[in-house]
Short mmCIF file of C-alpha atoms in Angstrom, two decimals:
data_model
loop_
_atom_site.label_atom_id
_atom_site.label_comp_id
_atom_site.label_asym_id
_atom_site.label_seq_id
_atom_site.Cartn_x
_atom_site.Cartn_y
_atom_site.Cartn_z
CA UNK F 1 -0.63 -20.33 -10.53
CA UNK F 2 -2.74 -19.73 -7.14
CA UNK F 3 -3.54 -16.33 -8.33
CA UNK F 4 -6.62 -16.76 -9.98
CA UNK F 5 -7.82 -19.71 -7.45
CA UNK F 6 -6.93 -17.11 -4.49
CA UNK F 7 -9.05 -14.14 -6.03
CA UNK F 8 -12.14 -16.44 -6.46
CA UNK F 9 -11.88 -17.82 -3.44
CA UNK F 10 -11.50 -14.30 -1.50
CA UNK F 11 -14.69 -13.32 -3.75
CA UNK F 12 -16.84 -15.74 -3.46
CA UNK F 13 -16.19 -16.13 0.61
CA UNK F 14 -14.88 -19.44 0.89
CA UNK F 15 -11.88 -18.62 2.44
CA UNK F 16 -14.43 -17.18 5.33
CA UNK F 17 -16.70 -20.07 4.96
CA UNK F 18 -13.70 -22.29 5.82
CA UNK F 19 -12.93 -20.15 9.29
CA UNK F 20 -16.20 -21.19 10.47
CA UNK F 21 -14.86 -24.67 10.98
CA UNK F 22 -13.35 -27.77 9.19
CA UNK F 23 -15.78 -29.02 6.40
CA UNK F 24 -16.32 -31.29 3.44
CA UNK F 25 -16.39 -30.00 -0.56
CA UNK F 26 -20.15 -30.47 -0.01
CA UNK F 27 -20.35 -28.10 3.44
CA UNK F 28 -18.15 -25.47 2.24
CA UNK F 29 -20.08 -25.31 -1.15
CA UNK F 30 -23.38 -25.11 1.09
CA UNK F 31 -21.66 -22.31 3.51
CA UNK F 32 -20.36 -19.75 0.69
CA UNK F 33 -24.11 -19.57 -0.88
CA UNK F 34 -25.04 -22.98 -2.29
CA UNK F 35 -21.90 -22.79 -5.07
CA UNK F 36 -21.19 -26.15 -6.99
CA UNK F 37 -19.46 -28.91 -4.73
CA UNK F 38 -17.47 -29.75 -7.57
CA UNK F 39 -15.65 -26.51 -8.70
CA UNK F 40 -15.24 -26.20 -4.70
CA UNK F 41 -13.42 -29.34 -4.08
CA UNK F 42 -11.25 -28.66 -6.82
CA UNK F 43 -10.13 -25.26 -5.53
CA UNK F 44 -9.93 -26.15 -1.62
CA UNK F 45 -7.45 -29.07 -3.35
CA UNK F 46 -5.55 -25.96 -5.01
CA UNK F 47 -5.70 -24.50 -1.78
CA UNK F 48 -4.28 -27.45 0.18
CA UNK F 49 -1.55 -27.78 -2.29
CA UNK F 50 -0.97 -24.36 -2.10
CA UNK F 51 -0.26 -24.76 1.56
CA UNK F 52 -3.06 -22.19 2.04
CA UNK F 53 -5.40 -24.77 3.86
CA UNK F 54 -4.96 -27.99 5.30
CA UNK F 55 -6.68 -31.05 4.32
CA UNK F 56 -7.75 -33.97 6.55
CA UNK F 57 -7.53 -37.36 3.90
CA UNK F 58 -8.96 -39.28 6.75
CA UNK F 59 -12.27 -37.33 7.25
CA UNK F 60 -12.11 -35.64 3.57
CA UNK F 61 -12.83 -32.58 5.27
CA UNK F 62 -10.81 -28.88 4.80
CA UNK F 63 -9.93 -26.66 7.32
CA UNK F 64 -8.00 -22.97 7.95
CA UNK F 65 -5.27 -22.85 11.11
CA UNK F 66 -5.05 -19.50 12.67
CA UNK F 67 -2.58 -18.82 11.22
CA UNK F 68 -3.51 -19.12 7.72
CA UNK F 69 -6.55 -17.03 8.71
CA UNK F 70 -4.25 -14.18 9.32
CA UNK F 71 -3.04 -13.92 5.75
CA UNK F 72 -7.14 -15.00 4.27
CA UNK F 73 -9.55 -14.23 6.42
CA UNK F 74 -8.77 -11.53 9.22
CA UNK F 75 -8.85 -8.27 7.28
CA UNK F 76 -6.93 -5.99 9.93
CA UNK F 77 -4.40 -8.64 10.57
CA UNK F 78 -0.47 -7.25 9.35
CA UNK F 79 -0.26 -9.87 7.16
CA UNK F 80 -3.57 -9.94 5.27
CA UNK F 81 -3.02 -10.69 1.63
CA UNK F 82 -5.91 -10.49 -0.62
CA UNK F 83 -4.65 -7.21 -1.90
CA UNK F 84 -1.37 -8.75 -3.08
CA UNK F 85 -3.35 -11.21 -5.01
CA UNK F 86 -5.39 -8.05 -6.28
CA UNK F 87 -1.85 -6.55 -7.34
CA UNK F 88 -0.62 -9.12 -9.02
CA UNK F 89 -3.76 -9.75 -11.30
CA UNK F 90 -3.17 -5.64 -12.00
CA UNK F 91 0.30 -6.10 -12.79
CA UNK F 92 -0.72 -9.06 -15.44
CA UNK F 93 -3.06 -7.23 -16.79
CA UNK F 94 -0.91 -3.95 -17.45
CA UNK F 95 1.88 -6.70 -19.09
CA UNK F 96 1.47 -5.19 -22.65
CA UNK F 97 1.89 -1.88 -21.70
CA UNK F 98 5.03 -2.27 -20.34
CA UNK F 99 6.36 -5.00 -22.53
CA UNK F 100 6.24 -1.69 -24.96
CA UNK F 101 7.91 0.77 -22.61
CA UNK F 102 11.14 -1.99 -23.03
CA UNK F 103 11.23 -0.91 -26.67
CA UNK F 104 10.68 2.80 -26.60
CA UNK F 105 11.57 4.11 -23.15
CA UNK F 106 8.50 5.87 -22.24
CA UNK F 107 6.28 5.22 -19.24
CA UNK F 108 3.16 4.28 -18.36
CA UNK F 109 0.46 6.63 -16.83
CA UNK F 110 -0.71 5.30 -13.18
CA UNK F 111 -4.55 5.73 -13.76
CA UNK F 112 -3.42 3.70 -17.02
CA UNK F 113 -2.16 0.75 -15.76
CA UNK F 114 -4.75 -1.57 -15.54
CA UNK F 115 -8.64 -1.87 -14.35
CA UNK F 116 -8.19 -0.78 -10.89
CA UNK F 117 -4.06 -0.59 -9.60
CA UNK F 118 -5.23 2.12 -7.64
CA UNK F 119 -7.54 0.23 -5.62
CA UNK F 120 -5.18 -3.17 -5.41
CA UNK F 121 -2.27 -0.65 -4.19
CA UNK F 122 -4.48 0.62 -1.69
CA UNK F 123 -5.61 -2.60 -0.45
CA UNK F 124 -1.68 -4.61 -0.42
CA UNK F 125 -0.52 -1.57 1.67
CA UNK F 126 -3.24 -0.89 4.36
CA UNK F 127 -2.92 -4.16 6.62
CA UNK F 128 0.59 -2.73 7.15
CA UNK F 129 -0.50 1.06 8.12
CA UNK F 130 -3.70 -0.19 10.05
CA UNK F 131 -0.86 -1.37 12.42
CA UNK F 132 2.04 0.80 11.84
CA UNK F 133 0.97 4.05 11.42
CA UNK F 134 -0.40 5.68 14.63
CA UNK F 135 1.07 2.49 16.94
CA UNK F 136 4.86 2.77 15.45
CA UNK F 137 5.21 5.27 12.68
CA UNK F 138 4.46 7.85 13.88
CA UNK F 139 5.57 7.63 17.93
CA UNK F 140 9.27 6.85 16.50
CA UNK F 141 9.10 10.87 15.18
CA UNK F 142 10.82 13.37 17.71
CA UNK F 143 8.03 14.81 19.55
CA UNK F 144 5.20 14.26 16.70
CA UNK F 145 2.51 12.45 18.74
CA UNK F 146 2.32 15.00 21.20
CA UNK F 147 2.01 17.89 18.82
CA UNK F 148 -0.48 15.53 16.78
CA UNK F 149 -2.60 14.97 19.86
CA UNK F 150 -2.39 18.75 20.83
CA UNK F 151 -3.83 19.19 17.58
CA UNK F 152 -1.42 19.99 14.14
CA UNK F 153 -1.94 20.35 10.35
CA UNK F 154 -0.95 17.13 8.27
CA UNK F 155 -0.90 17.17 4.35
CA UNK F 156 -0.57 13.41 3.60
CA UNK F 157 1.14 13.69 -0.15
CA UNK F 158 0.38 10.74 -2.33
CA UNK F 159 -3.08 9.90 -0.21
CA UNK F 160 -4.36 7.25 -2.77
CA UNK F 161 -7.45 6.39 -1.79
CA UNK F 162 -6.94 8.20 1.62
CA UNK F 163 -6.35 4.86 3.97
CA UNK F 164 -3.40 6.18 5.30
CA UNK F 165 -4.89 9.79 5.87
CA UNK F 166 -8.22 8.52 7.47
CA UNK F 167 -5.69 6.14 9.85
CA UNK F 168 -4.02 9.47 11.51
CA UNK F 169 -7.77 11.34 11.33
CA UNK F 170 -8.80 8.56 13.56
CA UNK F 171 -5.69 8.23 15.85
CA UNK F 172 -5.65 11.72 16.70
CA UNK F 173 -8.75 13.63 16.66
CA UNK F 174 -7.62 17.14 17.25
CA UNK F 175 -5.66 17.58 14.26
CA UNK F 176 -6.56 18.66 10.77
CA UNK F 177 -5.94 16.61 7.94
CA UNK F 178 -5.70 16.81 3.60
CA UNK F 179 -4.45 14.43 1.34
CA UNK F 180 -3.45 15.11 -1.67
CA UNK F 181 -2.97 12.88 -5.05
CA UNK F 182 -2.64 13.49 -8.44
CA UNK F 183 -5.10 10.54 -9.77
CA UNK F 184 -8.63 11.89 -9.53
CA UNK F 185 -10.49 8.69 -9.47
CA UNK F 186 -7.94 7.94 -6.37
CA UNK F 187 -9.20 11.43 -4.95
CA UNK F 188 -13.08 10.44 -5.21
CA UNK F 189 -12.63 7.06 -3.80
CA UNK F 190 -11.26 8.52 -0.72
CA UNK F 191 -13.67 11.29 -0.12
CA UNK F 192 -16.39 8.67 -0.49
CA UNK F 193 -14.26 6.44 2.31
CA UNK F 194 -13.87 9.90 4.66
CA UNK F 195 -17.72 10.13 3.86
CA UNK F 196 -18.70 6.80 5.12
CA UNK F 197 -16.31 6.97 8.02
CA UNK F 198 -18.13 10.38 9.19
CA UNK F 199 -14.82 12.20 9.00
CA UNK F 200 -15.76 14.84 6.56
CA UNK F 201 -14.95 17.69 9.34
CA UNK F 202 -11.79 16.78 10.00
CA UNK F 203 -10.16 15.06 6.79
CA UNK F 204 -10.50 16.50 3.10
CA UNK F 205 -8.76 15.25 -0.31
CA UNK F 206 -7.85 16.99 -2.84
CA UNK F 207 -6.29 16.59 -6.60
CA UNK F 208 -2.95 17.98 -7.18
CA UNK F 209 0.90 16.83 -8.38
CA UNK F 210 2.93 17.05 -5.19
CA UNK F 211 5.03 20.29 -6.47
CA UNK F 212 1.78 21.95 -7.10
CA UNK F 213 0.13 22.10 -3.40
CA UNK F 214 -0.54 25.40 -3.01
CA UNK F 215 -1.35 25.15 0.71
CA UNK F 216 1.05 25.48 3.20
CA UNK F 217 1.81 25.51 7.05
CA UNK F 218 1.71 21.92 7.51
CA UNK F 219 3.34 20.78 11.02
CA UNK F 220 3.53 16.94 9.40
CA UNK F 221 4.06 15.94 5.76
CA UNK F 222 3.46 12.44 5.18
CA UNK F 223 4.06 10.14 2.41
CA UNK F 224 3.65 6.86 2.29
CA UNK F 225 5.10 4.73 -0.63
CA UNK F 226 4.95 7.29 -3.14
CA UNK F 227 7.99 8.84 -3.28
CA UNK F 228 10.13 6.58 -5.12
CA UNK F 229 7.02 7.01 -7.97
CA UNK F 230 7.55 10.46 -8.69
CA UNK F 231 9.06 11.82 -11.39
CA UNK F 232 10.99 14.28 -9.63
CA UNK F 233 11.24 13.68 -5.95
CA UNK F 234 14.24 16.19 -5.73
CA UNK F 235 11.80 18.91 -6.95
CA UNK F 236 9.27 17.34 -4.97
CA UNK F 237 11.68 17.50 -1.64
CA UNK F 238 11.98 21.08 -2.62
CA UNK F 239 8.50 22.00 -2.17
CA UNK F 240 8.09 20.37 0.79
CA UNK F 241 10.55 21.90 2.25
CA UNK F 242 8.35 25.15 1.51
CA UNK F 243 5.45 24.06 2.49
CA UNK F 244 6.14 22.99 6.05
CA UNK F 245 6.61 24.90 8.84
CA UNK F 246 10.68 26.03 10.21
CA UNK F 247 9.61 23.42 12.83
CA UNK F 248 7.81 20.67 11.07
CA UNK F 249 8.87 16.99 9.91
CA UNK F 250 8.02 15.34 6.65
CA UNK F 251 7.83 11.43 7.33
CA UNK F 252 8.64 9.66 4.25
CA UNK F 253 8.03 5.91 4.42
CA UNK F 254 9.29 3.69 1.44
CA UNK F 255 9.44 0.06 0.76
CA UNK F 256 12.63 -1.74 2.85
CA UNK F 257 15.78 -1.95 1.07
CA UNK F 258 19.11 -1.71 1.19
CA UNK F 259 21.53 0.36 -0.61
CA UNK F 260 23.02 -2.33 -3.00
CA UNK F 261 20.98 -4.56 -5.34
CA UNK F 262 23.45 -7.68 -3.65
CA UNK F 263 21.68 -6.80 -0.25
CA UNK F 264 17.96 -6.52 -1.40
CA UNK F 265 18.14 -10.68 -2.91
CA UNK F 266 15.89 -11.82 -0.56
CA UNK F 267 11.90 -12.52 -0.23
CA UNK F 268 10.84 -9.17 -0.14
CA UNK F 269 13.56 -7.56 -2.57
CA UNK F 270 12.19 -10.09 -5.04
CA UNK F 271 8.49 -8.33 -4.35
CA UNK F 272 9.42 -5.26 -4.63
CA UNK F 273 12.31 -5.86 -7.31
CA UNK F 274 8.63 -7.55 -10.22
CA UNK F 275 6.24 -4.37 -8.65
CA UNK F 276 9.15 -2.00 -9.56
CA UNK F 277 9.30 -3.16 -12.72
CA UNK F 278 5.66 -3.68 -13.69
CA UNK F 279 4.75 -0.42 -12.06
CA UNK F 280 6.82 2.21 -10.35
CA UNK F 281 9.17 2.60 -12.79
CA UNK F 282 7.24 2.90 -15.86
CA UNK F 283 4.84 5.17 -13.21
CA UNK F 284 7.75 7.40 -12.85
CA UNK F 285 9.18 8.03 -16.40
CA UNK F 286 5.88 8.96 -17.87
CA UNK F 287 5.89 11.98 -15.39
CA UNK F 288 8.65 15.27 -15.49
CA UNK F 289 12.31 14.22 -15.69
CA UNK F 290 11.49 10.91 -14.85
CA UNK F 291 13.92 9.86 -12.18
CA UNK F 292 12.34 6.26 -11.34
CA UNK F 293 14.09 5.32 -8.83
CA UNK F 294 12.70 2.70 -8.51
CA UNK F 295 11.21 0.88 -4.82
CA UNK F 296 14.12 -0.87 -4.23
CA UNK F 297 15.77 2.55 -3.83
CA UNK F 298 17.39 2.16 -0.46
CA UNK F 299 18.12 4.44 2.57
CA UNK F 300 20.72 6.24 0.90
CA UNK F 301 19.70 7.08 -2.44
CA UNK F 302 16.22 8.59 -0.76
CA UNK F 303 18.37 10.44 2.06
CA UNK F 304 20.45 12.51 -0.76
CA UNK F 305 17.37 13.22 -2.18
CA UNK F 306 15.92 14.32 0.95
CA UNK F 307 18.44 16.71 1.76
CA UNK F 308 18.60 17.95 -1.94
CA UNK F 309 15.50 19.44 -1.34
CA UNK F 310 16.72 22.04 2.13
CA UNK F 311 16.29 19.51 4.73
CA UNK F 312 19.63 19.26 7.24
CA UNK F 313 18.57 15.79 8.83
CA UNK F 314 17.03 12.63 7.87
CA UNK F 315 17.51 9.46 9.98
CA UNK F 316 15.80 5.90 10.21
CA UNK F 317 13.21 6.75 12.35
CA UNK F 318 11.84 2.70 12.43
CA UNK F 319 11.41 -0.06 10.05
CA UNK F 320 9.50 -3.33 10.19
CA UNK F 321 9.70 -6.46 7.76
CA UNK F 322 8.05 -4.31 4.76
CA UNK F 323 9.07 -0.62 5.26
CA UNK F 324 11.78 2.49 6.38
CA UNK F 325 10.24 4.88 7.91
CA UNK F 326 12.72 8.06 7.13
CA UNK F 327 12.10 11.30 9.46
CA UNK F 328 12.93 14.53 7.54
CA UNK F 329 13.39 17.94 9.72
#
């Protein structure tokens, strides 16, 4: 039910409006760009009930702790939500299509889904790799952030639209980077980020299925939720294997879980558990053989996968509330 409210309120600013200080229906309306008082004093009442505001009966006025800020207002905070509210409107939309796939077993193309999944994917994940990535990803790899800072050659596989790949570029300017995807429109969204962010030089993204990256020498593979969405991530593991150096180390990270359905009943098992459904699954059986395993995967499904493809270890590297970060060598 606070879907809708939530998305109109992130679009129209008045979750902003209200971090400039407590205010009345009529002040708020006034601060987001003179919108009706009425409609506004209805929603902030949505939002209070929603427990996403507070609401002073006393002084009829609304106001936004710190703390709810984080999750509304404070874009780079790790637990910044307006792209969950983005996904979930995606996942509604696509409901049809996958209400079909239940009848006839066949998937559901990712650029297909809905208006733009591509960019609501991209926005749910990147509060968690603007402070993950360079600060605990990728330190927890053996010896990575010194190779990485000497300067290395990273193919980030599954790029979307490049957040993740324009994170590392920026963390550590002497290495190279490419991401790759398989969704075009993904693939021009991030070259026009890379272009705005003035790292053209450094950071390039290109269209192509993860088995058919013809580059190779890469001293870092990344991946970052993707893996569990592919088709074939065996045959997939195989050609990374190929296309990274004797020395290198693919870092896979995939959505927390563990390896029983009993132990993923929880909060965030019950996220990923409706996403899974609504989208990586029928993702991964439209592609080749269709594996979907599905995000709720776990550590030891992915690690047999892993090591199907050539590679000898594959530990836990880190995790955090969200994600497993799996190191590959």
């Amino acid at each position: 039910m606070s879907v809708p409210t939530a998305r109109v309120g992130f679009r129209l600013g008045l979750f902003d409006a209200l971090a400039q200080g407590p205010a009345s229906a009529a002040e708020l309306a006034a601060r987001a760009g003179n919108l009706h008082e009425r409609y506004v004093r209805e929603w902030a009442l949505a939002q209070t009930a929603n427990g996403f505001i507070d609401y002073d009966s006393g002084q009829d006025t609304f106001s936004i702790s710190p703390e709810q800020a984080m999750v509304f207002c404070v874009e780079d905070s790790p637990v910044y939500l307006r792209g969950a509210f983005e996904l979930i409107a995606a996942m509604i939309e696509a409901e049809a299509k996958v209400e079909e796939c239940f009848r006839n077993g066949r998937g559901v193309r990712w650029g297909d889904h809905a208006g733009c999944l591509f960019c609501a994917t991209g926005a749910f994940f990147r509060p968690g790799y603007v402070n993950n990535i360079a600060q605990n990803w990728i330190p927890a790899l053996d010896g990575m952030s010194e190779r990485l800072r000497a300067g290395a050659k990273v193919a980030d596989v599954g790029c979307g639209v490049g957040f993740s790949t324009m994170l590392m570029a920026e963390a550590y300017p002497a290495s190279s980077f490419v991401g790759f995807d398989f969704h075009e429109p993904s693939v021009l969204e991030a070259r026009r980020h890379a272009a705005d962010h003035g790292l053209g030089e450094r950071v390039r993204f290109e269209v192509a299925t993860a088995k058919d990256i013809a580059e190779d020498g890469f001293d870092l593979i990344t991946m970052f939720d993707c893996l569990h969405d592919m088709g074939d991530p065996a045959g997939c593991a195989s050609h990374m294997r190929r296309i990274l150096k004797p020395e290198g180390t693919w870092m896979v990270v995939e959505p927390i879980a563990g390896d029983s359905p009993a132990a993923n009943m929880n909060p965030v098992g019950r996220l990923y558990y409706n996403a899974s459904t609504m989208i990586c699954v029928p993702t991964s059986l439209d592609q080749e053989v269709g594996t979907a395993l599905g995000a709720q995967a776990g550590e030891a499904r992915l690690a047999q996968v892993i090591r199907s493809g050539g590679f000898d270890q594959v530990r836990r590297a880190t995790e955090g509330p969200f994600n497993m970060v799996l190191e590959a060598r």
